[in-house]
XYZ file of N, CA and C in Angstrom:
681
model
N 10.838 63.013 153.115
C 12.254 62.792 152.800
C 13.100 63.148 154.030
N 14.020 62.221 154.402
C 14.864 62.470 155.573
C 15.869 63.566 155.271
N 16.416 64.093 156.326
C 17.393 65.188 156.196
C 18.647 64.724 155.483
N 19.094 63.464 155.768
C 20.305 62.944 155.147
C 20.136 62.794 153.633
N 18.960 62.294 153.211
C 18.708 62.125 151.780
C 18.649 63.466 151.072
N 18.019 64.447 151.716
C 17.942 65.796 151.144
C 19.327 66.385 150.925
N 20.202 66.253 151.922
C 21.566 66.792 151.814
C 22.324 66.088 150.696
N 22.115 64.770 150.562
C 22.799 64.005 149.520
C 22.382 64.501 148.136
N 21.080 64.708 147.919
C 20.593 65.219 146.641
C 21.109 66.632 146.361
N 21.198 67.430 147.420
C 21.695 68.802 147.270
C 23.133 68.812 146.798
N 23.982 67.931 147.378
C 25.391 67.852 146.988
C 25.537 67.397 145.535
N 24.702 66.452 145.110
C 24.734 65.975 143.728
C 24.391 67.101 142.758
N 23.374 67.901 143.110
C 22.963 69.025 142.264
C 24.068 70.063 142.134
N 24.740 70.366 143.259
C 25.830 71.342 143.257
C 26.962 70.861 142.377
N 27.305 69.564 142.477
C 28.388 68.988 141.677
C 28.068 69.064 140.181
N 26.849 68.714 139.815
C 26.438 68.746 138.415
C 26.444 70.167 137.866
N 25.971 71.117 138.677
C 25.946 72.525 138.261
C 27.349 73.051 138.018
N 28.298 72.691 138.911
C 29.688 73.134 138.763
C 30.302 72.564 137.490
N 29.994 71.297 137.188
C 30.536 70.667 135.993
C 30.035 71.357 134.730
N 28.756 71.732 134.750
C 28.174 72.397 133.582
C 28.818 73.740 133.323
N 29.231 74.439 134.371
C 29.848 75.753 134.213
C 31.267 75.631 133.693
N 32.037 74.675 134.207
C 33.450 74.594 133.878
C 33.716 74.036 132.493
N 32.905 73.107 131.983
C 33.178 72.464 130.716
C 33.174 73.407 129.532
N 32.172 74.293 129.380
C 32.212 75.204 128.237
C 33.439 76.090 128.231
N 33.906 76.550 129.398
C 35.084 77.406 129.472
C 36.295 76.679 128.933
N 36.475 75.425 129.335
C 37.597 74.634 128.870
C 37.536 74.417 127.365
N 36.371 74.049 126.846
C 36.219 73.828 125.422
C 36.444 75.109 124.636
N 35.975 76.222 125.189
C 36.119 77.513 124.514
C 37.591 77.882 124.377
N 38.367 77.698 125.452
C 39.789 78.006 125.386
C 40.496 77.131 124.368
N 40.158 75.846 124.351
C 40.778 74.934 123.407
C 40.465 75.339 121.978
N 39.223 75.728 121.719
C 38.827 76.128 120.373
C 39.559 77.379 119.926
N 39.649 78.380 120.798
C 40.329 79.621 120.455
C 41.790 79.354 120.130
N 42.471 78.571 120.961
C 43.882 78.290 120.726
C 44.094 77.530 119.431
N 43.266 76.518 119.176
C 43.458 75.719 117.977
C 43.162 76.529 116.718
N 42.143 77.389 116.771
C 41.837 78.239 115.620
C 42.972 79.210 115.361
N 43.522 79.787 116.437
C 44.615 80.741 116.291
C 45.822 80.077 115.645
N 46.181 78.884 116.126
C 47.325 78.182 115.569
C 47.071 77.793 114.113
N 45.848 77.360 113.826
C 45.542 76.929 112.479
C 45.615 78.098 111.508
N 45.148 79.269 111.926
C 45.222 80.433 111.058
C 46.663 80.804 110.738
N 47.530 80.743 111.751
C 48.941 81.066 111.544
C 49.562 80.090 110.560
N 49.241 78.809 110.682
C 49.862 77.780 109.868
C 49.336 77.758 108.433
N 48.070 78.107 108.243
C 47.476 77.953 106.921
C 47.305 79.263 106.169
N 47.623 80.400 106.762
C 47.451 81.660 106.050
C 48.476 81.811 104.938
N 49.618 81.116 105.057
C 50.663 81.162 104.044
C 50.874 79.778 103.456
N 51.104 79.738 102.146
C 51.438 78.470 101.498
C 52.559 78.713 100.490
N 53.512 77.791 100.456
C 54.622 77.861 99.522
C 54.586 76.639 98.616
N 54.837 76.850 97.337
C 54.916 75.708 96.437
C 55.707 76.106 95.193
N 56.139 75.103 94.438
C 56.951 75.310 93.244
C 56.263 74.693 92.038
N 56.234 75.448 90.944
C 55.672 74.956 89.687
C 56.630 75.327 88.564
N 57.176 74.319 87.901
C 58.084 74.526 86.773
C 59.201 75.508 87.110
N 59.880 75.232 88.199
C 61.045 76.005 88.645
C 60.706 77.397 89.179
N 59.422 77.745 89.224
C 59.014 79.013 89.817
C 58.476 78.776 91.222
N 58.892 79.616 92.163
C 58.410 79.521 93.539
C 57.250 80.494 93.737
N 56.211 80.002 94.405
C 55.025 80.816 94.634
C 54.709 80.900 96.120
N 54.034 81.988 96.457
C 53.570 82.226 97.818
C 52.118 82.679 97.748
N 51.274 82.148 98.630
C 49.889 82.600 98.686
C 49.569 83.144 100.073
N 48.927 84.306 100.110
C 48.321 84.858 101.314
C 46.825 84.575 101.173
N 46.344 83.544 101.816
C 44.945 83.168 101.645
C 44.645 82.979 100.145
N 43.916 83.906 99.513
C 43.571 83.756 98.101
C 44.490 84.552 97.176
N 45.454 85.274 97.732
C 46.371 86.067 96.923
C 47.619 85.249 96.595
N 48.001 85.223 95.307
C 49.156 84.436 94.906
C 50.223 85.326 94.283
N 51.489 85.083 94.657
C 52.607 85.847 94.130
C 53.735 84.910 93.741
N 54.451 85.277 92.701
C 55.670 84.555 92.369
C 56.811 85.161 93.184
N 57.652 84.323 93.754
C 58.765 84.789 94.578
C 59.983 84.962 93.677
N 60.505 86.175 93.571
C 61.707 86.377 92.750
C 62.872 85.545 93.270
N 63.767 85.173 92.384
C 64.898 84.324 92.765
C 65.813 84.986 93.784
N 65.865 86.321 93.775
C 66.752 87.021 94.706
C 66.080 87.344 96.042
N 64.835 86.910 96.225
C 64.126 87.160 97.493
C 64.257 85.939 98.393
N 64.816 86.144 99.569
C 65.029 85.044 100.519
C 63.756 84.818 101.342
N 62.770 84.213 100.706
C 61.476 83.943 101.353
C 61.191 82.453 101.233
N 61.023 81.789 102.359
C 60.655 80.375 102.348
C 59.847 80.050 103.598
N 59.337 78.838 103.664
C 58.447 78.460 104.762
C 59.155 78.380 106.104
N 60.496 78.325 106.096
C 61.240 78.159 107.348
C 61.698 79.472 107.977
N 61.611 80.567 107.241
C 62.137 81.812 107.808
C 61.098 82.912 107.964
N 59.802 82.554 107.917
C 58.747 83.546 108.164
C 58.744 83.886 109.655
N 58.612 85.163 109.956
C 58.820 85.649 111.325
C 57.770 86.693 111.692
N 57.307 86.677 112.936
C 56.294 87.657 113.366
C 56.952 88.960 113.819
N 57.525 89.656 112.849
C 58.213 90.917 113.132
C 57.424 92.152 112.767
N 56.149 91.975 112.376
C 55.292 93.120 112.070
C 54.550 93.522 113.339
N 54.755 94.750 113.785
C 54.098 95.275 114.978
C 53.037 96.269 114.524
N 51.790 95.841 114.518
C 50.707 96.740 114.120
C 50.299 97.600 115.307
N 50.330 98.907 115.116
C 50.002 99.840 116.194
C 48.508 99.850 116.451
N 48.132 99.604 117.704
C 46.735 99.639 118.131
C 46.647 100.457 119.411
N 46.352 101.744 119.263
C 46.292 102.613 120.441
C 47.662 102.753 121.064
N 47.796 102.309 122.314
C 49.071 102.392 123.027
C 49.742 101.032 123.165
N 49.430 100.125 122.249
C 50.051 98.803 122.289
C 50.208 98.278 120.865
N 50.772 97.075 120.739
C 51.013 96.479 119.441
C 50.379 95.094 119.351
N 50.035 94.712 118.130
C 49.668 93.336 117.813
C 50.710 92.828 116.826
N 51.354 91.703 117.150
C 52.417 91.184 116.296
C 51.842 90.233 115.243
N 52.376 90.359 114.017
C 51.927 89.530 112.900
C 53.124 88.975 112.136
N 52.892 87.852 111.474
C 53.824 87.372 110.460
C 53.467 87.987 109.116
N 52.171 88.169 108.886
C 51.683 88.775 107.651
C 50.587 89.776 107.989
N 50.393 90.712 107.069
C 49.354 91.723 107.250
C 48.953 92.217 105.866
N 47.667 92.360 105.605
C 47.208 92.850 104.304
C 46.223 93.994 104.498
N 46.447 95.083 103.791
C 45.510 96.208 103.737
C 45.969 97.176 102.653
N 45.043 98.005 102.180
C 45.330 99.022 101.150
C 46.043 98.434 99.934
N 45.596 97.256 99.473
C 46.181 96.607 98.297
C 47.653 96.261 98.478
N 48.053 96.041 99.720
C 49.417 95.654 100.025
C 49.400 94.440 100.952
N 50.364 93.547 100.764
C 50.514 92.381 101.633
C 51.915 92.415 102.233
N 51.990 92.429 103.558
C 53.258 92.544 104.281
C 53.683 91.179 104.812
N 54.982 90.900 104.735
C 55.531 89.633 105.212
C 56.925 89.873 105.780
N 57.229 89.295 106.942
C 58.569 89.424 107.519
C 59.266 88.071 107.569
N 60.564 88.093 107.278
C 61.409 86.904 107.404
C 62.556 87.229 108.360
N 63.280 86.201 108.799
C 64.341 86.437 109.770
C 65.588 85.634 109.428
N 66.671 86.043 110.037
C 67.896 85.275 110.090
C 68.533 85.516 111.446
N 69.208 84.509 111.954
C 69.871 84.626 113.257
C 71.342 84.301 113.070
N 72.175 85.311 113.213
C 73.612 85.145 113.019
C 74.343 84.926 114.330
N 73.582 84.578 115.389
C 74.186 84.322 116.688
C 74.156 85.503 117.634
N 73.721 86.649 117.130
C 73.653 87.854 117.967
C 72.221 88.375 118.076
N 71.249 87.510 117.774
C 69.852 87.923 117.844
C 69.201 87.937 116.471
N 67.915 88.223 116.467
C 67.120 88.199 115.236
C 67.359 89.440 114.381
N 67.599 89.212 113.107
C 67.587 90.276 112.104
C 66.469 89.952 111.134
N 65.807 90.980 110.626
C 64.588 90.713 109.871
C 64.488 91.569 108.611
N 63.761 91.008 107.632
C 63.457 91.729 106.403
C 61.938 91.849 106.263
N 61.502 93.004 105.806
C 60.085 93.226 105.529
C 59.892 93.276 104.019
N 59.128 92.312 103.506
C 58.750 92.306 102.091
C 57.306 92.798 101.974
N 57.054 93.612 100.966
C 55.704 94.119 100.746
C 55.314 93.853 99.291
N 54.204 93.154 99.111
C 53.708 92.832 97.778
C 52.578 93.788 97.397
N 52.661 94.303 96.185
C 51.575 95.085 95.593
C 50.553 94.086 95.059
N 49.370 94.017 95.689
C 48.393 92.994 95.321
C 47.684 93.292 93.998
N 47.759 94.524 93.528
C 47.150 94.854 92.242
C 48.052 94.441 91.083
N 49.335 94.800 91.199
C 50.270 94.538 90.112
C 51.110 93.282 90.314
N 50.908 92.619 91.473
C 51.611 91.381 91.803
C 53.133 91.557 91.736
N 53.604 92.651 92.318
C 55.032 92.950 92.325
C 55.509 93.251 93.735
N 56.799 93.051 93.976
C 57.394 93.435 95.248
C 57.719 94.925 95.238
N 57.466 95.583 96.367
C 57.846 96.990 96.512
C 59.368 97.063 96.607
N 59.960 98.050 95.933
C 61.416 98.179 95.857
C 61.935 99.277 96.785
N 63.171 99.110 97.204
C 63.877 100.130 97.976
C 64.967 100.692 97.073
N 64.711 101.882 96.513
C 65.651 102.461 95.559
C 66.935 102.952 96.231
N 66.861 103.281 97.524
C 68.047 103.777 98.232
C 69.121 102.707 98.328
N 68.714 101.494 98.714
C 69.666 100.411 98.901
C 69.620 99.373 97.774
N 68.823 99.648 96.727
C 68.746 98.774 95.557
C 68.373 97.342 95.940
N 67.264 97.197 96.657
C 66.806 95.872 97.059
C 65.284 95.882 97.185
N 64.713 94.703 97.403
C 63.249 94.572 97.404
C 62.700 94.331 98.806
N 63.287 94.930 99.811
C 62.828 94.766 101.186
C 63.358 95.900 102.055
N 62.736 96.052 103.227
C 63.284 96.902 104.279
C 63.988 96.002 105.280
N 65.007 96.548 105.941
C 65.829 95.744 106.848
C 65.757 96.300 108.266
N 65.723 95.398 109.241
C 65.777 95.797 110.647
C 66.709 94.848 111.385
N 67.772 95.385 111.955
C 68.705 94.549 112.712
C 68.137 94.172 114.075
N 67.001 94.794 114.457
C 66.339 94.454 115.718
C 65.126 93.558 115.494
N 64.757 93.317 114.242
C 63.598 92.479 113.943
C 62.274 93.134 114.270
N 62.201 94.475 114.120
C 60.987 95.219 114.483
C 60.575 96.151 113.350
N 59.360 95.935 112.837
C 58.756 96.842 111.861
C 57.377 97.254 112.387
N 57.221 98.530 112.679
C 55.944 99.032 113.176
C 55.135 99.561 111.988
N 53.885 99.093 111.881
C 52.988 99.529 110.812
C 51.853 100.338 111.425
N 51.693 101.564 110.948
C 50.601 102.424 111.410
C 49.608 102.591 110.261
N 48.479 101.905 110.347
C 47.491 101.965 109.262
C 46.916 103.367 109.079
N 46.803 104.106 110.170
C 46.153 105.419 110.095
C 46.969 106.414 109.269
N 48.284 106.244 109.260
C 49.146 107.161 108.501
C 49.873 106.467 107.349
N 49.718 105.136 107.259
C 50.409 104.339 106.242
C 51.933 104.443 106.349
N 52.418 104.648 107.560
C 53.860 104.753 107.761
C 54.443 103.454 108.307
N 55.688 103.208 107.907
C 56.434 102.038 108.379
C 57.635 102.535 109.169
N 57.860 101.917 110.313
C 58.907 102.354 111.240
C 59.794 101.144 111.509
N 61.002 101.129 110.949
C 61.904 99.999 111.133
C 62.992 100.361 112.141
N 63.121 99.532 113.173
C 64.012 99.811 114.296
C 65.268 98.951 114.192
N 66.414 99.543 114.533
C 67.682 98.814 114.525
C 68.254 98.664 115.929
N 69.227 97.774 116.047
C 69.895 97.567 117.327
C 70.742 98.788 117.698
N 71.035 98.951 118.982
C 71.902 100.049 119.404
C 73.303 99.913 118.791
N 73.907 101.038 118.469
C 75.276 101.043 117.970
C 75.951 102.351 118.351
N 77.270 102.325 118.291
C 78.040 103.493 118.692
C 78.069 104.520 117.567
N 77.809 105.782 117.932
C 77.796 106.873 116.968
C 78.865 107.873 117.389
N 79.973 107.823 116.670
C 81.136 108.620 117.064
C 80.853 110.119 117.045
N 80.032 110.561 116.088
C 79.738 111.985 115.986
C 79.074 112.520 117.248
N 78.346 111.665 117.964
C 77.678 112.065 119.202
C 78.370 111.499 120.438
N 79.369 110.628 120.225
C 80.052 109.967 121.341
C 79.052 109.310 122.292
N 78.159 108.542 121.680
C 77.113 107.889 122.477
C 76.602 106.660 121.738
N 76.026 105.754 122.507
C 75.330 104.612 121.928
C 73.912 105.060 121.593
N 73.486 104.801 120.365
C 72.170 105.278 119.945
C 71.338 104.134 119.351
N 70.016 104.307 119.403
C 69.062 103.404 118.757
C 68.465 104.174 117.594
N 68.593 103.624 116.406
C 68.121 104.321 115.216
C 66.880 103.647 114.638
N 66.156 104.418 113.854
C 64.973 103.891 113.164
C 64.763 104.707 111.895
N 64.180 104.060 110.898
C 63.859 104.732 109.651
C 62.339 104.834 109.521
N 61.885 105.976 109.060
C 60.454 106.205 108.843
C 60.217 106.304 107.340
N 59.276 105.512 106.838
C 58.991 105.578 105.409
C 57.528 105.249 105.148
N 57.118 105.465 103.911
C 55.809 105.002 103.444
C 56.014 104.376 102.067
N 54.936 104.001 101.416
C 55.044 103.368 100.109
C 54.380 104.264 99.077
N 55.120 104.548 98.023
C 54.618 105.458 97.000
C 55.072 104.977 95.622
N 54.103 104.743 94.745
C 54.359 104.382 93.351
C 55.324 103.200 93.223
N 55.093 102.171 94.041
C 55.870 100.950 93.924
C 57.206 100.953 94.633
N 57.482 102.022 95.414
C 58.772 102.122 96.108
C 58.574 102.497 97.577
N 59.531 102.064 98.398
C 59.603 102.554 99.759
C 60.110 103.989 99.700
N 59.318 104.898 100.229
C 59.663 106.315 100.214
C 60.202 106.708 101.591
N 61.512 106.887 101.704
C 62.132 107.197 102.990
C 61.869 108.653 103.376
N 61.240 108.833 104.538
C 60.873 110.165 104.998
C 61.935 110.776 105.902
N 62.454 109.969 106.828
C 63.512 110.463 107.704
C 64.121 109.314 108.502
N 65.341 109.550 108.977
C 65.999 108.658 109.923
C 66.042 109.359 111.277
N 65.789 108.626 112.331
C 65.771 109.221 113.670
C 66.596 108.365 114.625
N 66.895 108.950 115.780
C 67.610 108.192 116.801
C 67.295 108.733 118.189
N 67.534 107.883 119.162
C 67.544 108.330 120.547
C 68.716 107.671 121.234
N 69.235 108.317 122.254
C 70.375 107.778 122.998
C 69.904 106.581 123.819
N 70.668 105.499 123.768
C 70.305 104.313 124.538
C 71.130 103.114 124.113
N 71.158 102.094 124.937
C 71.924 100.890 124.616
C 71.096 99.612 124.725
N 69.759 99.758 124.746
C 68.870 98.602 124.767
C 67.728 98.799 123.771
N 67.375 97.728 123.062
C 66.256 97.801 122.123
C 64.968 98.068 122.902
N 64.222 99.097 122.546
C 62.985 99.401 123.289
C 61.935 98.314 123.120
N 61.174 98.076 124.158
C 60.090 97.097 124.126
C 58.839 97.698 124.758
N 57.696 97.103 124.465
C 56.424 97.459 125.085
C 56.173 98.965 125.061
N 55.975 99.567 126.242
C 55.610 100.987 126.298
C 56.732 101.894 125.789
N 57.977 101.495 126.004
C 59.092 102.321 125.528
C 59.167 102.306 124.004
N 58.749 101.202 123.388
C 58.718 101.126 121.933
C 57.605 102.005 121.378
N 56.439 101.988 122.023
C 55.337 102.876 121.622
C 55.771 104.327 121.740
N 56.441 104.655 122.838
C 56.911 106.023 123.060
C 57.923 106.441 121.986
N 58.834 105.542 121.655
C 59.839 105.828 120.629
C 59.163 106.131 119.293
N 58.168 105.331 118.942
C 57.444 105.554 117.692
C 56.706 106.891 117.722
N 55.937 107.129 118.771
C 55.129 108.356 118.845
C 55.995 109.610 118.807
N 57.098 109.597 119.529
C 57.987 110.771 119.546
C 58.680 110.961 118.204
N 58.913 109.863 117.494
C 59.549 109.954 116.178
C 58.631 110.597 115.152
N 57.330 110.505 115.368
C 56.374 111.086 114.434
C 56.236 112.599 114.601
N 56.729 113.129 115.721
C 56.627 114.561 115.971
C 57.693 115.325 115.191
N 57.381 116.551 114.837
C 58.337 117.374 114.089
C 59.522 117.762 114.949
N 59.257 118.045 116.217
C 60.329 118.436 117.134
C 60.169 117.695 118.454
N 61.221 116.999 118.844
C 61.220 116.299 120.121
C 62.639 116.276 120.668
N 62.779 116.540 121.941
C 64.113 116.629 122.539
C 64.762 115.264 122.759
N 63.947 114.212 122.827
C 64.499 112.884 123.098
C 64.793 112.097 121.822
N 63.994 112.313 120.782
C 64.196 111.630 119.503
C 64.572 112.674 118.457
N 65.766 112.515 117.881
C 66.307 113.512 116.970
C 66.447 112.945 115.567
N 66.538 113.850 114.590
C 66.649 113.459 113.187
C 68.107 113.248 112.814
N 68.356 112.185 112.048
C 69.680 111.897 111.503
C 69.715 112.286 110.035
N 70.897 112.592 109.496
C 70.987 112.812 108.043
C 70.525 111.564 107.298
N 69.944 111.722 106.116
C 69.426 110.592 105.363
C 70.520 109.592 105.011
N 71.755 110.083 104.821
C 72.863 109.195 104.489
C 73.810 109.000 105.672
N 73.281 109.094 106.897
C 74.120 109.021 108.086
C 74.872 107.700 108.157
N 74.287 106.631 107.629
C 74.878 105.298 107.699
C 76.206 105.218 106.947
N 76.432 106.166 106.028
C 77.702 106.165 105.286
C 78.867 106.676 106.139
N 78.542 107.525 107.115
C 79.592 108.165 107.925
C 79.369 107.992 109.413
N 78.656 106.935 109.801
C 78.281 106.783 111.211
C 79.478 106.548 112.128
N 80.563 106.057 111.572
C 81.749 105.861 112.388
C 82.545 107.138 112.523
């Protein structure tokens, strides 16, 4: 075999080998993306039967109360599941016989969100006895869920607090007990920007401590006299 023919065969082999390596990677990425999108789109279903509205989380079915603003157009990925020092965002989350769902509204000043929680055993919405409603509210569109402690951390936008003469970021800490949101404490830190990424993790972690100089406790009814 001449040298030229040998080199030609060598180049063909290299080209074929490169093609074999690159194709599976491309197909793998396409499959992962399509599966991810399909799961998001099909994990929830809405339908109406005889004037009743229903929602399904995979195999779990719930009737949507008439006063609950839940529909296919306002589902929002406002659930931040704590994983170590970072978050995974969800539209829905199910564990401990509870199904979590967030919805949103945009009034022109950013996302505001509601967290609805369904009791999968009794097929009922968890109630908020403090505000007489069936959801938790976040003006920042952020609800942090910590599975290890079963705590929910809802964050609000910065606002002026006259008692401290400062702009503060507030959050409510609660858990779920006997069909109700059980409010444990309200906290705040001084600031004028909604925390993100590592600063959001830090805000949550410091809020869980009994004593912290940066994150302080607010009165439970502070919202009545915040001005």
